Each structure stands twice: as structure tokens, then as C-alpha cells.
Coordinates of N, CA and C and ligand atoms in Angstrom, one line a residue:
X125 N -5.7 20.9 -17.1 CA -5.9 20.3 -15.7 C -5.2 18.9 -15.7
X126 N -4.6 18.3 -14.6 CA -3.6 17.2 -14.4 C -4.9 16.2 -14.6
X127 N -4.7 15.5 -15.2 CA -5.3 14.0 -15.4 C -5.0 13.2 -14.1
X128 N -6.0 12.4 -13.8 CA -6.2 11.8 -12.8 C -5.7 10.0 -13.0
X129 N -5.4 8.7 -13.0 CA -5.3 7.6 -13.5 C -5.3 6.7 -12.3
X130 N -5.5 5.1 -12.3 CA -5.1 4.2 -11.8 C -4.2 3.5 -12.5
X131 N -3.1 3.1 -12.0 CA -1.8 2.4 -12.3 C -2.2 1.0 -11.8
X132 N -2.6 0.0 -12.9 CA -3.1 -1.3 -11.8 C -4.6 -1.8 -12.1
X133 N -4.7 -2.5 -13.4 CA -6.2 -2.8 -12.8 C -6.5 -3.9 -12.2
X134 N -6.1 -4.0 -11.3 CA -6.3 -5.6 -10.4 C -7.2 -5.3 -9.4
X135 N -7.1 -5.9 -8.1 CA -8.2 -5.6 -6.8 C -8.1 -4.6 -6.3
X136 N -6.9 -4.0 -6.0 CA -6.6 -2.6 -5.7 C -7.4 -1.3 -6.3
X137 N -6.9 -1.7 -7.3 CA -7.5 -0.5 -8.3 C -9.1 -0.4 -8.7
X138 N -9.4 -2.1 -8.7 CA -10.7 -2.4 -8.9 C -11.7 -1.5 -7.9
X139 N -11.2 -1.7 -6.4 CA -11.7 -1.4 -5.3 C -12.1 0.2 -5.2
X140 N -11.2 0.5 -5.8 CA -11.1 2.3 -5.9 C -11.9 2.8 -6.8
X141 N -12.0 2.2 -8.5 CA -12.7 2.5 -8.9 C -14.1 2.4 -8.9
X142 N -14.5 0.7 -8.3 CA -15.9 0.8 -8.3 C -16.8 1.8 -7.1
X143 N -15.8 2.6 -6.6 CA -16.0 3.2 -5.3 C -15.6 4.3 -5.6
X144 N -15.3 5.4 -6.3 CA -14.4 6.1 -6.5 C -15.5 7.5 -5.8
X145 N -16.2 7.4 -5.8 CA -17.2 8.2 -5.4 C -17.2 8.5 -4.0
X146 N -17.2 6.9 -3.1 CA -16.2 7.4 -1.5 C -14.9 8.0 -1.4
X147 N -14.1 8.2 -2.5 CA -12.9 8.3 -2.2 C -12.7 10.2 -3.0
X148 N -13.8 10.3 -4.0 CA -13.0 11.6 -4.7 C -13.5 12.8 -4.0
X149 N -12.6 13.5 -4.4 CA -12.9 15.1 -3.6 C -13.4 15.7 -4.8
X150 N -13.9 15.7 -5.9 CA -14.2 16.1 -7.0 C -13.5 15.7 -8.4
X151 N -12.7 14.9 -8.3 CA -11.6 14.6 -9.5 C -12.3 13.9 -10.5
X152 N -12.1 13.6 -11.5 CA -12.4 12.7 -12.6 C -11.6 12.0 -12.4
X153 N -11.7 10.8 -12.5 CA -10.8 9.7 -13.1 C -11.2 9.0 -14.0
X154 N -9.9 9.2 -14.8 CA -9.5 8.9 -16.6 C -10.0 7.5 -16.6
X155 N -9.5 7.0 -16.2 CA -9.2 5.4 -16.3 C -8.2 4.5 -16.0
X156 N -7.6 3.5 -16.3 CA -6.7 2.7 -16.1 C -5.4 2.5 -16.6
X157 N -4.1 2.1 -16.2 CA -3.1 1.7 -17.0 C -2.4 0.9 -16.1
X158 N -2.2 -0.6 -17.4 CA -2.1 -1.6 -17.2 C -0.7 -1.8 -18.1
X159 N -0.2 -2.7 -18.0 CA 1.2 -2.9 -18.5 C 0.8 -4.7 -19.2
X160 N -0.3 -5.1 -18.6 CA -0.7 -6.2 -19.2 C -2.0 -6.1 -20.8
X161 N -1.4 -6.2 -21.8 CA -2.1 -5.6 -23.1 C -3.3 -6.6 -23.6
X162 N -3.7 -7.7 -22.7 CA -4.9 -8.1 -23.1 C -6.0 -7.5 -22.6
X163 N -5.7 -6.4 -21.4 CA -6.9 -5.4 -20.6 C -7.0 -4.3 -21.6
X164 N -5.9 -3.9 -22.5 CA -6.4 -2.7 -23.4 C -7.2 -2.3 -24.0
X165 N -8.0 -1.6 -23.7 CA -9.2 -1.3 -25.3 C -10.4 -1.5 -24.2
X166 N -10.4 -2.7 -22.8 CA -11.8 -2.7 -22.3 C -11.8 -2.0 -21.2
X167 N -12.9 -2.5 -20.5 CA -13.5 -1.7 -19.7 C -13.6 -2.4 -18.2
X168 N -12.8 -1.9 -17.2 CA -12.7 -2.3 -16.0 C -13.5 -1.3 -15.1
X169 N -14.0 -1.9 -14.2 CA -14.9 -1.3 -13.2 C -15.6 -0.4 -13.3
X170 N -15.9 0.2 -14.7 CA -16.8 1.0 -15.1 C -15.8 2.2 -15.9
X171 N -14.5 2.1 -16.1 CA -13.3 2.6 -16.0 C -12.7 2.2 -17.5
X172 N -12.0 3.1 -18.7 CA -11.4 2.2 -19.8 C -9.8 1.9 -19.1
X173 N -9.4 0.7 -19.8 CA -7.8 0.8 -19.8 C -7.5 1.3 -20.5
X174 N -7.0 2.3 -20.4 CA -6.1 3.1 -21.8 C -4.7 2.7 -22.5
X175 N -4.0 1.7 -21.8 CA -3.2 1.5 -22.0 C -1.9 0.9 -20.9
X176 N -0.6 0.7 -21.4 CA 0.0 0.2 -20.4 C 0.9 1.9 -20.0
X177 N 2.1 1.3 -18.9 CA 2.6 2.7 -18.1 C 3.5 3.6 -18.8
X178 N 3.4 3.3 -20.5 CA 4.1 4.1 -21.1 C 3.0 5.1 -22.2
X179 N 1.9 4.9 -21.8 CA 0.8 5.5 -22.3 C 1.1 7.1 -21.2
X180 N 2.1 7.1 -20.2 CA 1.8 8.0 -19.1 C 3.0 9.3 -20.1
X181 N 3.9 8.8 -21.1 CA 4.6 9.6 -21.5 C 3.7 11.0 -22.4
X182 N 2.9 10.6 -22.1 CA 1.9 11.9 -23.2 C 1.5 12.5 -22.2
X183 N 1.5 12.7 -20.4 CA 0.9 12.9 -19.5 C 2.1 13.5 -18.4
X184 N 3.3 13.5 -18.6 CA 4.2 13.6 -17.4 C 4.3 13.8 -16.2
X185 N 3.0 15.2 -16.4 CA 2.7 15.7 -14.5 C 1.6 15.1 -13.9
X186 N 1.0 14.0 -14.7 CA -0.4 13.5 -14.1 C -0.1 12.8 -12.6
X187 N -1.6 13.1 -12.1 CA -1.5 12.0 -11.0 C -2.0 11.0 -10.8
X188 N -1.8 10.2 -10.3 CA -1.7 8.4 -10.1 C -1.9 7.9 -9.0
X189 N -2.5 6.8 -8.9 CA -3.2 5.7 -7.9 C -2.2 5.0 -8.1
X190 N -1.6 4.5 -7.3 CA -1.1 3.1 -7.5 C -1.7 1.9 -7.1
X191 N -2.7 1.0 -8.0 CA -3.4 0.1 -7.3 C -3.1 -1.1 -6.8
X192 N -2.0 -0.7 -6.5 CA -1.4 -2.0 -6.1 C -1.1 -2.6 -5.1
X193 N -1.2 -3.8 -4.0 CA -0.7 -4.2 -2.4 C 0.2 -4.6 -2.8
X194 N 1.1 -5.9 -3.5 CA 1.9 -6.6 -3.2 C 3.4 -5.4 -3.3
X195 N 4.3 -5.4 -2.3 CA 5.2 -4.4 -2.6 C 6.2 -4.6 -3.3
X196 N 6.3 -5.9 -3.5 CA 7.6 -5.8 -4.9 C 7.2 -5.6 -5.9
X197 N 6.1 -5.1 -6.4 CA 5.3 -5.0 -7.6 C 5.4 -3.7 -7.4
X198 N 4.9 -3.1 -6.3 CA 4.2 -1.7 -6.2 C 6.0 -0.7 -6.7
X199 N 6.9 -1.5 -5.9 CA 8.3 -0.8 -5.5 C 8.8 -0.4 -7.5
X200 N 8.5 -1.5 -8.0 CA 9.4 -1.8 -9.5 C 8.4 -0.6 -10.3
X201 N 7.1 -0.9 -10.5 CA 6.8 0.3 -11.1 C 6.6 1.7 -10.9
X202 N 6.8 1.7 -9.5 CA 7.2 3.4 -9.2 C 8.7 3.5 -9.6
X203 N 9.6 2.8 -9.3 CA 10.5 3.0 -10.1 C 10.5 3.4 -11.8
X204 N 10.2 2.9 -12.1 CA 9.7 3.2 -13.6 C 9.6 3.7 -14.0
X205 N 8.1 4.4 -13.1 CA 7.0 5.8 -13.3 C 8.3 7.0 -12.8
X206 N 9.3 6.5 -12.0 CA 10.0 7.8 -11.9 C 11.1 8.5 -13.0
X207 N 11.3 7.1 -14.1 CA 12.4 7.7 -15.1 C 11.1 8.2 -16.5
X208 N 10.1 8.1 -16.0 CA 8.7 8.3 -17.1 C 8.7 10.1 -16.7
X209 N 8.2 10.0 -15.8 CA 8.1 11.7 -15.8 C 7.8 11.8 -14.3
X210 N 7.4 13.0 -14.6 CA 7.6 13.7 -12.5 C 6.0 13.8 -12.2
X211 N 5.8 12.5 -11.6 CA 4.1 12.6 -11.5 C 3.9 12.9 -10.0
X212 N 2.4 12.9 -9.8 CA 2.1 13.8 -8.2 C 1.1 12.0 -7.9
X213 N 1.7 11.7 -6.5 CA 0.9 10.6 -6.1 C -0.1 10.7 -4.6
X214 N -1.1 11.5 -4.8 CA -2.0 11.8 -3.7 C -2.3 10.7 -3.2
X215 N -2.3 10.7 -1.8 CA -3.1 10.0 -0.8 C -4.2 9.9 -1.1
X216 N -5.0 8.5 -1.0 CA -6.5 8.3 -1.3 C -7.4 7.7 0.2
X217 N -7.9 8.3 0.6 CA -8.4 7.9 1.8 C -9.8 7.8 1.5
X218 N -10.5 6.7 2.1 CA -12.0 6.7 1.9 C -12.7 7.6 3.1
X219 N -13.4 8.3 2.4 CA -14.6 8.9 3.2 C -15.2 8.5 4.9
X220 N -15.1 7.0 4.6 CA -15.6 5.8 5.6 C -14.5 5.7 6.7
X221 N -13.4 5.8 6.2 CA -11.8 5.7 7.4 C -12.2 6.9 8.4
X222 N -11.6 6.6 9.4 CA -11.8 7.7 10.3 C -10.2 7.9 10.9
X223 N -9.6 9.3 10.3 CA -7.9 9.5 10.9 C -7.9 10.4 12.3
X224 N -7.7 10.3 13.3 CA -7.4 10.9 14.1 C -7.0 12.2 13.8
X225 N -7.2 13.5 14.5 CA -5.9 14.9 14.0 C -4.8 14.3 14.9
X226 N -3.5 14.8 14.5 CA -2.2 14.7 14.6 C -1.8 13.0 13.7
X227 N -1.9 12.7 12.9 CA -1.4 12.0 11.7 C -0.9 12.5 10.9
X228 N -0.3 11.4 10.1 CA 0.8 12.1 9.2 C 0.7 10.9 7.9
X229 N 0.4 11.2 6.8 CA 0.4 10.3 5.7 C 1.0 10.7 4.2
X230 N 2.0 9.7 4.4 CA 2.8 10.4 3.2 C 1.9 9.9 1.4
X231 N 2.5 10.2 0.9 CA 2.5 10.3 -0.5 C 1.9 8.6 -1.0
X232 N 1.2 8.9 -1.9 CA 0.7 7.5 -2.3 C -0.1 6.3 -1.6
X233 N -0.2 6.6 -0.7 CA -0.8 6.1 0.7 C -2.4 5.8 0.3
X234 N -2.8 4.4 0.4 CA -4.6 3.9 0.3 C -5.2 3.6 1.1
X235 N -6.0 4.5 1.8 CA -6.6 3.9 3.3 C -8.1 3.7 2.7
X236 N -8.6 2.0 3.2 CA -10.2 1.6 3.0 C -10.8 2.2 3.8
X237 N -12.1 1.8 2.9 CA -13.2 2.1 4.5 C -12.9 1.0 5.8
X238 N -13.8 2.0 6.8 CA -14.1 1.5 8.0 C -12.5 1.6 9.0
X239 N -12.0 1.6 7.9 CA -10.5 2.0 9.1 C -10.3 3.1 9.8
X240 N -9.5 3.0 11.5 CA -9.3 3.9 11.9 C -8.2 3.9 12.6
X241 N -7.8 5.2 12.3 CA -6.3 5.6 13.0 C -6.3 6.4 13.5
X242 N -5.9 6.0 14.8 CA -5.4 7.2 16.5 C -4.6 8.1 16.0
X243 N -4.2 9.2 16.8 CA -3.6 9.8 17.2 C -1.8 9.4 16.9
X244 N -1.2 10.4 16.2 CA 0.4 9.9 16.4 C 1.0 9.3 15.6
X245 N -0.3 9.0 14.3 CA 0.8 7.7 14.0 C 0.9 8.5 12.5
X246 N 2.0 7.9 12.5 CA 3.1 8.1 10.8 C 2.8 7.2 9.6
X247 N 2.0 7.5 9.0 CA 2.0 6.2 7.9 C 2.7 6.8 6.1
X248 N 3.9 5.4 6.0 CA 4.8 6.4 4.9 C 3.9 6.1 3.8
X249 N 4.9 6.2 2.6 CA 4.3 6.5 0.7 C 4.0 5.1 0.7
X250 N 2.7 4.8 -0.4 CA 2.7 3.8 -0.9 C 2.2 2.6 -0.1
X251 N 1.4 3.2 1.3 CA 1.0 1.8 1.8 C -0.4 1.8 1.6
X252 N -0.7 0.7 1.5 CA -1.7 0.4 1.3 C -3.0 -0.8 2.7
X253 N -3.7 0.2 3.3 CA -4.3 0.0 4.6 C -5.8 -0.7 4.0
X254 N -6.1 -2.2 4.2 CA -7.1 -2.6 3.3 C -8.4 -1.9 4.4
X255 N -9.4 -3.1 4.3 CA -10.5 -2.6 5.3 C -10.9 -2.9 6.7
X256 N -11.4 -2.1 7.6 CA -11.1 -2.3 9.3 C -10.3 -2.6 9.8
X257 N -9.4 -1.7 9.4 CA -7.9 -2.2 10.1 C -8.1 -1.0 11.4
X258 N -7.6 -1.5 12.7 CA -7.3 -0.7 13.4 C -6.1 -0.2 13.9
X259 N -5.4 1.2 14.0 CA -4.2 1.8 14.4 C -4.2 2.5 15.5
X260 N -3.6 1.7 16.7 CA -3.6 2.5 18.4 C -2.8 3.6 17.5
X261 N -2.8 4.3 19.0 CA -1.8 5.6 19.1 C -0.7 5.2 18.7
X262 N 0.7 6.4 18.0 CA 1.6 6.0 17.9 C 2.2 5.1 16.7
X263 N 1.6 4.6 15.9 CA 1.9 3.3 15.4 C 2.6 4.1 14.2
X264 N 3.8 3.5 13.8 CA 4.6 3.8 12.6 C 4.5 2.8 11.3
X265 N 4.3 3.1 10.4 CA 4.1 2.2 9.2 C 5.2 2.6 8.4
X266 N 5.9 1.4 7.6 CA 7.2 2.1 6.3 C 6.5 2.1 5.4
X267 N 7.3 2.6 3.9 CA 6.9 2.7 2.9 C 7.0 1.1 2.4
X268 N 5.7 1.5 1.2 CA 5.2 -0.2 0.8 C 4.6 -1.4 1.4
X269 N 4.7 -1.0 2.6 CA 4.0 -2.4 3.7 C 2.8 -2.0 3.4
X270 N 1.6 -3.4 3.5 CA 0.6 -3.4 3.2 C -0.1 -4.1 4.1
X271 N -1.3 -3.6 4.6 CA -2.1 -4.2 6.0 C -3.2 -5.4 5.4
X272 N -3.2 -6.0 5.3 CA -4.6 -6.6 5.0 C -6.1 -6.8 5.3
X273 N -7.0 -6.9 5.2 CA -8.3 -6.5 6.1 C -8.3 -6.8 7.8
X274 N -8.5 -6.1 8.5 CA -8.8 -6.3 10.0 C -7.7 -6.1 10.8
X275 N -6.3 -6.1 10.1 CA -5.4 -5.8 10.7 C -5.8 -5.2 12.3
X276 N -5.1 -5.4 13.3 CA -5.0 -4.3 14.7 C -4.0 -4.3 15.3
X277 N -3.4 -2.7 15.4 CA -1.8 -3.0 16.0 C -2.2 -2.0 17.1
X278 N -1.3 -2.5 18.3 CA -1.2 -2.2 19.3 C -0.5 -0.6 19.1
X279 N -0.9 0.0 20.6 CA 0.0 1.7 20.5 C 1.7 1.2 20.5
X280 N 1.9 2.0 19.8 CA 3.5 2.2 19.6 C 3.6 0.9 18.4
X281 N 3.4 0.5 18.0 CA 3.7 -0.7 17.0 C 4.5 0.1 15.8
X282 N 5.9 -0.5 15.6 CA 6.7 0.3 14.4 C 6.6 -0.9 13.7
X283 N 6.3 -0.6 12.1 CA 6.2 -1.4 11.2 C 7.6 -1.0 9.9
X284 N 8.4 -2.1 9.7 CA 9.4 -1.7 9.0 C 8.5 -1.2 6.9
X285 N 9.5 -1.0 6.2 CA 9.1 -1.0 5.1 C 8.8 -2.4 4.3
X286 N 8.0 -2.0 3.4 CA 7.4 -3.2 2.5 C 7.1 -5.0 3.2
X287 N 6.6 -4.9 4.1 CA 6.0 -5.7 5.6 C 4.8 -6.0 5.2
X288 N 4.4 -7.3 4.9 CA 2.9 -7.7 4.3 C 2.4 -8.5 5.7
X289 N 1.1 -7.8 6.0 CA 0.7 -8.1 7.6 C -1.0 -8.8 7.2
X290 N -1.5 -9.9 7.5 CA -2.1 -10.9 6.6 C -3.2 -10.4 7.4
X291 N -4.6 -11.1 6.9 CA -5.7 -10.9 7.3 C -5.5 -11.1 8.8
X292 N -6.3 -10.0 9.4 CA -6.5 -10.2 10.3 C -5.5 -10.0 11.9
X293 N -4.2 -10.3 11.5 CA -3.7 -10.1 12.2 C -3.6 -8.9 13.3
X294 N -2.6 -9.1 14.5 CA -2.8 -8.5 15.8 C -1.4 -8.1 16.1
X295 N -1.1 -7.1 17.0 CA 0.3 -6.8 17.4 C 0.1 -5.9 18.5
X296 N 0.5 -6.6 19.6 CA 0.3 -6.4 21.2 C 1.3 -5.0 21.2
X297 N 1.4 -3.6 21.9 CA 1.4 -2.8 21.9 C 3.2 -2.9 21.8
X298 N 3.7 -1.5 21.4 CA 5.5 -1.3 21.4 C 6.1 -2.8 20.6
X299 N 5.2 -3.3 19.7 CA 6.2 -4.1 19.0 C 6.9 -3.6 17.7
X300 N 8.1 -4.4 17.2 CA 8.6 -4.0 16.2 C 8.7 -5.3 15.0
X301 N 8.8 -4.6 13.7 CA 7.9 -5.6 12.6 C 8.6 -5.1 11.5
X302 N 10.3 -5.6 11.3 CA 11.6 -5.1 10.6 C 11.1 -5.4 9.1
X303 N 11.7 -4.8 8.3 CA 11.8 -4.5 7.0 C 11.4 -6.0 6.1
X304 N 10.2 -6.1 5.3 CA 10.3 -7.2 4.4 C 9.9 -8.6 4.9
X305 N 9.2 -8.3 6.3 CA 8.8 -9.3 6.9 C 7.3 -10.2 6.5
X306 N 6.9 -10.9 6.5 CA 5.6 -11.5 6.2 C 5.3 -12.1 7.2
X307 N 3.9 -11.8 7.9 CA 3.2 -12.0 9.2 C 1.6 -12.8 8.7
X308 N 1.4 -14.1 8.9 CA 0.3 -14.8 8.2 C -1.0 -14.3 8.8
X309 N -2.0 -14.7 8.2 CA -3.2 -14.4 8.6 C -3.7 -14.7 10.4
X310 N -4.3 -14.0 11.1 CA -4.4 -14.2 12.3 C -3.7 -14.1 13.4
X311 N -2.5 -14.0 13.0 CA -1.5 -13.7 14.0 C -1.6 -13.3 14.9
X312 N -1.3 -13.4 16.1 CA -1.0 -12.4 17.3 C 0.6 -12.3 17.8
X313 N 1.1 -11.2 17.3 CA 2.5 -10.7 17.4 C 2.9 -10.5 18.6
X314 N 3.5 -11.1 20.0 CA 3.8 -10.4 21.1 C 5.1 -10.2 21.5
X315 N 6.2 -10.3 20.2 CA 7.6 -10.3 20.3 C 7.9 -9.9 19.3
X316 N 9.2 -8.9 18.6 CA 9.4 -8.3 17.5 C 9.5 -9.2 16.7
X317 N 9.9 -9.1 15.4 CA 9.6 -9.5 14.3 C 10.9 -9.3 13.2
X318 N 11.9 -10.7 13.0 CA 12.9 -9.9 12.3 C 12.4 -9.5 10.9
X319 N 13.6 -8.8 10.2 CA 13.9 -8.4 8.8 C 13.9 -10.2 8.2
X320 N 12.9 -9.8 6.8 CA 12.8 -11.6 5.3 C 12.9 -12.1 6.4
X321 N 11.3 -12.0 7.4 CA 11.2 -13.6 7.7 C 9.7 -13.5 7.2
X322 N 9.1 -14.7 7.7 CA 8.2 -15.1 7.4 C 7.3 -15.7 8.9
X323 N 6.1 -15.3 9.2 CA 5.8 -15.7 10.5 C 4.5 -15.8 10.9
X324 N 3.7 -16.8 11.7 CA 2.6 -16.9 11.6 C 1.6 -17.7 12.7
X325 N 0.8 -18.0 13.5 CA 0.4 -18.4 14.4 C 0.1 -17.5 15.4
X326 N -0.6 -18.0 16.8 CA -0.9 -17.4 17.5 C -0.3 -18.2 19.4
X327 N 0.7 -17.6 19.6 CA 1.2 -16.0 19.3 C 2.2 -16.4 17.9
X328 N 2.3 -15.5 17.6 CA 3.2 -15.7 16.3 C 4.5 -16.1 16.4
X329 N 4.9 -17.2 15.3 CA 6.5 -18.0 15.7 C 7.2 -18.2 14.4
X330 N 8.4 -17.7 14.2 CA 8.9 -17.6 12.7 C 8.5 -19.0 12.4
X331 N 8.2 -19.0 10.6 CA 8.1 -20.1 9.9 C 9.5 -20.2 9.1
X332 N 10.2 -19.3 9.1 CA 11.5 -19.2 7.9 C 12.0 -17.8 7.6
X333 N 13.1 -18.2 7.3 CA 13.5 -16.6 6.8 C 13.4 -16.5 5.1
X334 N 13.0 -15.4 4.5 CA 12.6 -15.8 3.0 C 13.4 -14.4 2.3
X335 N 14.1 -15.1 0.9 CA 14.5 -14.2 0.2 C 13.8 -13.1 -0.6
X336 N 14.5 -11.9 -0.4 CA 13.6 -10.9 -0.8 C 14.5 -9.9 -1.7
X337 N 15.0 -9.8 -2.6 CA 15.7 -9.1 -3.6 C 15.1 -7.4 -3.1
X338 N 16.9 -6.9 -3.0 CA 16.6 -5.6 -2.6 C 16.3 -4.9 -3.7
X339 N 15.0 -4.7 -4.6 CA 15.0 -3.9 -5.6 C 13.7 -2.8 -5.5
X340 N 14.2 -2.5 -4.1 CA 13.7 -1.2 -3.8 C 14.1 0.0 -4.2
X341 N 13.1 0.9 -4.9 CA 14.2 2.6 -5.8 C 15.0 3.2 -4.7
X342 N 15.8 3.4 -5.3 CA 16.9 3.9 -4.8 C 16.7 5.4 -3.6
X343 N 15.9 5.1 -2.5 CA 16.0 5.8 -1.8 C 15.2 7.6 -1.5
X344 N 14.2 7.6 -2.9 CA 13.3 8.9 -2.7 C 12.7 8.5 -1.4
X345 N 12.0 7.2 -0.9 CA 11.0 7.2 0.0 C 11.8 6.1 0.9
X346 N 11.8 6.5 2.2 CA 12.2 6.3 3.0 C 11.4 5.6 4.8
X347 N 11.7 5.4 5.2 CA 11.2 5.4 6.5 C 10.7 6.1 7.6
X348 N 10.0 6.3 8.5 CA 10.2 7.8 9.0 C 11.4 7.2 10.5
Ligands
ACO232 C1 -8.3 -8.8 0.5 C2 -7.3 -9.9 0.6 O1 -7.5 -11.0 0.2 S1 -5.9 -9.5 1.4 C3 -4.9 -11.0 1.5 C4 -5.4 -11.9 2.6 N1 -4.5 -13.1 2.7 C5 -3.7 -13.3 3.7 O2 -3.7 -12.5 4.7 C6 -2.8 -14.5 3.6 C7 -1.6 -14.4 4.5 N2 -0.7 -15.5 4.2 C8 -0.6 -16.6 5.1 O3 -1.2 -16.7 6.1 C9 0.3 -17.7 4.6 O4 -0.2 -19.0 4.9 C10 1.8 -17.6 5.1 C11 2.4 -16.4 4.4 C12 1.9 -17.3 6.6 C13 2.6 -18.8 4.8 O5 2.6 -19.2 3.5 P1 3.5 -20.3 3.0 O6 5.0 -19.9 3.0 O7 3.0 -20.7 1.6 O8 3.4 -21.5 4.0 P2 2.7 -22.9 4.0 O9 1.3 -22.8 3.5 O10 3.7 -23.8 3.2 O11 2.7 -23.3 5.5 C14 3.9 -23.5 6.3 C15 3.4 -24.0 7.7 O12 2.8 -22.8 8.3 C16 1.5 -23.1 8.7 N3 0.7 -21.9 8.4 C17 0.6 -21.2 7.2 N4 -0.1 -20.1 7.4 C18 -0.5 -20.1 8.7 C19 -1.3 -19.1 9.4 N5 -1.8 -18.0 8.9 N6 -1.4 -19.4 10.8 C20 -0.9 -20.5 11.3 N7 -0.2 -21.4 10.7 C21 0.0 -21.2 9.4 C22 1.0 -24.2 7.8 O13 0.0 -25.0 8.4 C23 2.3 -25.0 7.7 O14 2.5 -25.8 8.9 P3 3.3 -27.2 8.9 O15 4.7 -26.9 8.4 O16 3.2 -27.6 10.3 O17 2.5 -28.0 7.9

């Protein structure tokens, strides 16, 4: 049988396992793997670390959590995990989320409780949707972008890839929210949003444009 793991034992991961019971469809989960070796040997969230992500070489087709929000973290170790072996990254959605029918959720994808998502919307690999976030109709999310608690985006809202959208924040309907952008807590978005900026207030007004090293893998996961 494919072994089950979290990749991550930080908040992410933490969240999932002390919870694992809203989220499994019957799976076991193994435990943890960390790449930081003072977690090895103990015991997180009720969970052992088994080790760091080369512990996964004895495992090649397992499947994996990625516990991770921040996306340049999340981006480098799937990279990794992809010259490691050919693992299966199921979507974890809580019990408590409520998806609309007609969605679409790619690969690796962590939806919390209490969240809900309309009708239409595309959400790619690897995002990570914290708790009570709301999604009108329509709304597009990239790979790696990460919602923060309470998030609410308007219908039609397209969200570029690896896009960290801060507590709370808001996005007035048909906006766009380009690639690697950072939107601070609270925001209310009523005008697009370029590509490495940084932005924040209400209504939201760039703070800066900020460097963001393209070391995104080379292109398995994409945009829709
Ligand atoms: C479960 C969880 O915990 S999920 C994580 C939740 N956390 C978040 O959502 C945090 C989101 N991050 C933020 O809001 C940050 O403040 C950022 C990214 C917008 C800005 O961070 P920094 O680049 O470090 O900016 P810095 O703190 O230097 O502030 C720059 C200016 O922006 C202002 N500013 C910073 N954040 C905000 C904000 N959210 N809203 C309004 N103004 C803000 C500051 O007051 C400062 O103004 P000044 O130049 O007039 O003094």
C-alpha cells in the first residue's frame, strides 16, 4: 500500500495533522519529513518525524502533503521531491470547506476548514487556501499562491502563480493579481495588481516592487 507522509513539520503540516481526522478519507498517516535534523527521532502533532526528504528514497511512489504556505520554499522542495522519485500529491480538503460542483483543483492543493468555493473556479497544484477564505464564482488561483485566513475575492478574480494574499484581505470582482505579488493583510484590491510587487492598504497601493528569484521547477505545473 503507498505510504501516506507530510513533507513539512511547521504550521502547515502541524494543522493537518492535529486534524487529520477532518481531512482523511481513511488513509493512515506515517508521519513527518523534515529536512531540519533536530525534529528527527520526535514526535510532532501526535505524528513521528521520520526523517528528512531523502528518507523518501526508500518510498518512491508514496504520497505527500506538502506542508508548506510560503512558495519559495514550497516551489524548491518539490523540485527535489521530483529528481527523488515519482510521488502522487493528492489534494487535501477539510471536511468543513464547502466546494461548489463545477471546480476544478489540481494536484497538491490544501483547502482549511470553513472555506468556501463558488462555482467555476480553477484552483492550480500546490496552493494552499488557509481558513474562511471566501471564493465568488469564477475565481482563478496559480500554482503556489497561498491565501491567508479570511481571504475574499470577488467573481472573476484571476490570481497569478506563487501570490501571497495576507490575512484577510479582499478583491473587488474581475481583478487581476500577476505572478509573485505580495498583498498585505487587509487589503481591499480594486485595481490589478502587478507581477514582484508588494502592496497593501485599503484600497490597496503598491509599497515596492520586490525581488523574487525565478526558481520556480521548470514548468511541470503551470497556470491554468
Ligand atoms: C495563519 C497565519 O498567520 S497566515 C499569515 C498572516 N500574516 C499576514 O497576512 C501578513 C501579511 N503581511 C503584511 O501585511 C506586511 O506588513 C507587508 C507584506 C504588506 C509589508 O511588509 P514589509 O515589507 O516588511 O513592510 P513594512 O513593515 O516595512 O511596512 C512598509 C510600510 O507599509 C505599511 N504597511 C505594512 N503592512 C501594511 C498593511 N497590511 N496595511 C497597511 N499598511 C501596511 C507600514 O505601515 C509602512 O508604512 P510607512 O512606510 O508609511 O511607515
Amino acid at each position: 500500500m503507498d505510504k501516506l507522509f507530510i513533507v513539512g513539520a511547521g504550521s502547515v503540516g502541524g494543522h493537518i495533522a492535529s486534524n487529520w481526522e477532518g481531512y482523511s478519507k481513511g488513509q493512515k498517516l506515517w508521519g513527518f519529513l523534515d529536512d531540519d535534523s533536530s525534529k528527527h527521532g520526535k514526535e510532532f502533532c501526535g505524528y513521528p518525524v521520520l526523517g528528512g526528504l531523502d528518507f523518501l528514497k526508500n518510498y518512491p511512489g508514496s504520497k505527500l502533503i506538502i506542508g508548506i504556505a510560503f512558495s519559495q520554499i514550497k516551489s524548491k522542495i518539490i523540485t527535489r521531491l521530483n529528481n527523488i522519485g515519482n510521488f502522487i500529491f493528492p489534494a487535501i480538503i477539510s471536511k468543513n470547506a464547502w466546494i461548489s460542483n463545477g471546480v476544478n483543483i489540481a494536484e497538491g492543493t490544501i483547502i482549511y476548514p470553513g472555506t468556501a468555493v463558488n462555482y467555476g473556479c480553477e484552483i492550480g497544484s500546490f496552493v494552499v487556501i488557509n481558513m474562511n477564505c471566501a471564493l465568488g464564482h469564477d475565481v482563478i488561483i496559480g500554482d503556489y499562491t497561498s491565501l491567508a485566513p479570511g481571504v475574499n475575492l470577488g467573481g472573476h478574480t484571476n490570481i497569478g502563480i506563487g501570490v501571497e494574499m495576507g490575512i484577510g484581505t479582499s478583491t473587488k470582482q474581475t481583478i487581476r493579481i500577476e505572478d509573485f505579488a505580495i498583498v498585505g493583510g487587509q487589503a481591499m484590491v480594486i485595481e490589478d495588481i502587478p507581477a514582484y510587487s508588494k502592496s497593501a492598504g485599503v484600497p490597496a497601493k503598491l509599497l515596492l516592487r520586490h525581488e523574487i528569484k525565478k526558481i520556480y521547477p521548470n514548468l511541470k505545473y503551470n497556470t491554468f
